Coordinates of C-alpha atoms in Angstrom, one line a residue:
X121 CA 21.8 25.9 -2.2
X122 CA 21.5 22.0 -2.5
X123 CA 21.5 21.6 1.3
X124 CA 18.7 24.1 1.6
X125 CA 16.6 22.4 -1.1
X126 CA 17.2 19.0 0.5
X127 CA 16.2 20.3 3.9
X128 CA 12.7 21.1 2.6
X129 CA 12.0 17.6 1.3
X130 CA 9.3 15.7 3.2
X131 CA 9.5 13.5 5.3
X132 CA 12.7 14.8 6.8
X133 CA 13.3 11.5 8.7
X134 CA 13.8 9.9 5.3
X135 CA 15.7 12.5 3.4
X136 CA 18.1 13.6 6.2
X137 CA 19.8 10.2 6.5
X138 CA 22.3 8.4 4.3
X139 CA 23.3 9.4 0.8
X140 CA 21.1 10.2 -2.2
X141 CA 20.5 6.9 -4.1
X142 CA 20.4 6.3 -7.8
X143 CA 17.2 8.1 -9.0
X144 CA 16.0 4.9 -10.8
X145 CA 15.7 3.1 -7.4
X146 CA 13.8 6.0 -5.9
X147 CA 11.5 6.1 -8.9
X148 CA 10.9 2.3 -8.7
X149 CA 10.1 2.7 -5.0
X150 CA 7.6 5.4 -5.9
X151 CA 6.0 3.1 -8.5
X152 CA 5.6 0.5 -5.8
X153 CA 3.9 3.1 -3.6
X154 CA 1.5 3.9 -6.4
X155 CA 0.8 0.2 -7.0
X156 CA -0.3 -0.1 -3.3
X157 CA -2.5 2.9 -3.8
X158 CA -4.1 1.3 -6.9
X159 CA -4.6 -1.9 -4.9
X160 CA -6.3 0.1 -2.2
X161 CA -8.7 1.6 -4.7
X162 CA -9.4 -1.8 -6.1
X163 CA -10.2 -3.3 -2.7
X164 CA -12.5 -0.4 -1.8
X165 CA -14.3 -0.7 -5.2
X166 CA -14.8 -4.4 -4.7
X167 CA -16.2 -3.9 -1.2
X168 CA -18.6 -1.1 -2.3
X169 CA -19.6 -3.1 -5.4
X170 CA -20.5 -6.2 -3.4
X171 CA -22.9 -4.1 -1.3
X172 CA -24.1 -1.7 -4.0
X173 CA -25.0 -4.3 -6.7
X174 CA -27.7 -6.9 -6.4
X175 CA -25.4 -9.9 -6.7
X176 CA -26.6 -13.5 -6.2
X177 CA -24.5 -14.0 -3.0
X178 CA -25.9 -15.0 0.4
X179 CA -26.4 -11.7 2.2
X180 CA -24.4 -12.3 5.4
X181 CA -21.4 -13.7 3.4
X182 CA -21.7 -10.8 0.9
X183 CA -21.5 -8.2 3.8
X184 CA -18.6 -10.0 5.5
X185 CA -16.7 -10.1 2.2
X186 CA -17.4 -6.5 1.5
X187 CA -16.2 -5.5 5.0
X188 CA -13.0 -7.5 4.5
X189 CA -12.3 -5.8 1.2
X190 CA -13.0 -2.4 2.6
X191 CA -10.7 -3.0 5.6
X192 CA -8.0 -4.1 3.2
X193 CA -8.6 -1.0 1.2
X194 CA -8.0 1.1 4.3
X195 CA -4.8 -0.8 5.2
X196 CA -3.2 -0.7 1.8
X197 CA -2.4 3.0 2.0
X198 CA -0.8 2.4 5.4
X199 CA 1.4 -0.2 3.7
X200 CA 2.1 2.2 0.8
X201 CA 3.3 5.0 3.0
X202 CA 5.3 3.1 5.6
X203 CA 6.7 0.7 3.0
X204 CA 7.8 3.6 0.8
X205 CA 9.6 5.3 3.8
X206 CA 11.3 2.1 5.0
X207 CA 12.5 1.3 1.4
X208 CA 13.7 4.8 0.8
X209 CA 15.7 4.8 4.1
X210 CA 17.2 1.4 3.2
X211 CA 18.2 2.7 -0.2
X212 CA 19.8 5.8 1.3
X213 CA 21.7 3.6 3.8
X214 CA 22.7 0.9 1.2
X215 CA 20.9 -1.7 3.3
X216 CA 18.8 -4.7 2.3
X217 CA 15.3 -3.8 1.3
X218 CA 12.5 -4.5 3.8
X219 CA 9.6 -6.9 3.0
X220 CA 6.1 -5.5 2.9
X221 CA 4.8 -5.3 6.5
X222 CA 1.2 -5.9 5.5
X223 CA 1.8 -8.2 2.5
X224 CA 0.7 -11.4 4.3
X225 CA -2.4 -9.6 5.8
X226 CA -3.3 -8.4 2.4
X227 CA -2.9 -11.8 0.8
X228 CA -4.8 -13.7 3.5
X229 CA -7.6 -11.1 3.5
X230 CA -8.0 -11.2 -0.2
X231 CA -8.1 -15.0 -0.1
X232 CA -10.7 -15.0 2.8
X233 CA -12.9 -12.5 1.1
X234 CA -12.7 -14.4 -2.2
X235 CA -13.7 -17.6 -0.3
X236 CA -16.6 -15.9 1.3
X237 CA -17.9 -14.8 -2.1
X238 CA -17.4 -18.3 -3.5
X239 CA -19.3 -19.9 -0.6
X240 CA -22.0 -17.2 -0.8
X241 CA -22.5 -18.0 -4.5
X242 CA -22.7 -21.7 -3.9
X243 CA -25.2 -21.3 -1.0
X244 CA -27.5 -19.1 -3.0

């Protein structure tokens, strides 16, 4: 009965390896997944807001910043999904946890976009 129930869990490439970890660790991994999803929504909202609102930012820099935010908003769910899978597999194998694959890209992108907005405000 348990084997049948486990075989229906998705994605199988995660749940068919190793042993079942402590549920607290899996739930923490799920919260991290959801945090990346919230980050994605925030990036998308920032990008849309930059273009939708009449903000006193130089137009070209505003558009560039909006595009960077939207690109980050599209990348964050990729990090959420693949990061969740890699972490869950590591938990199931009792291996060290992986680092975020797109963490550096996200940090640099947010910094660049923020700098574009700052420069755009100063030039206006």
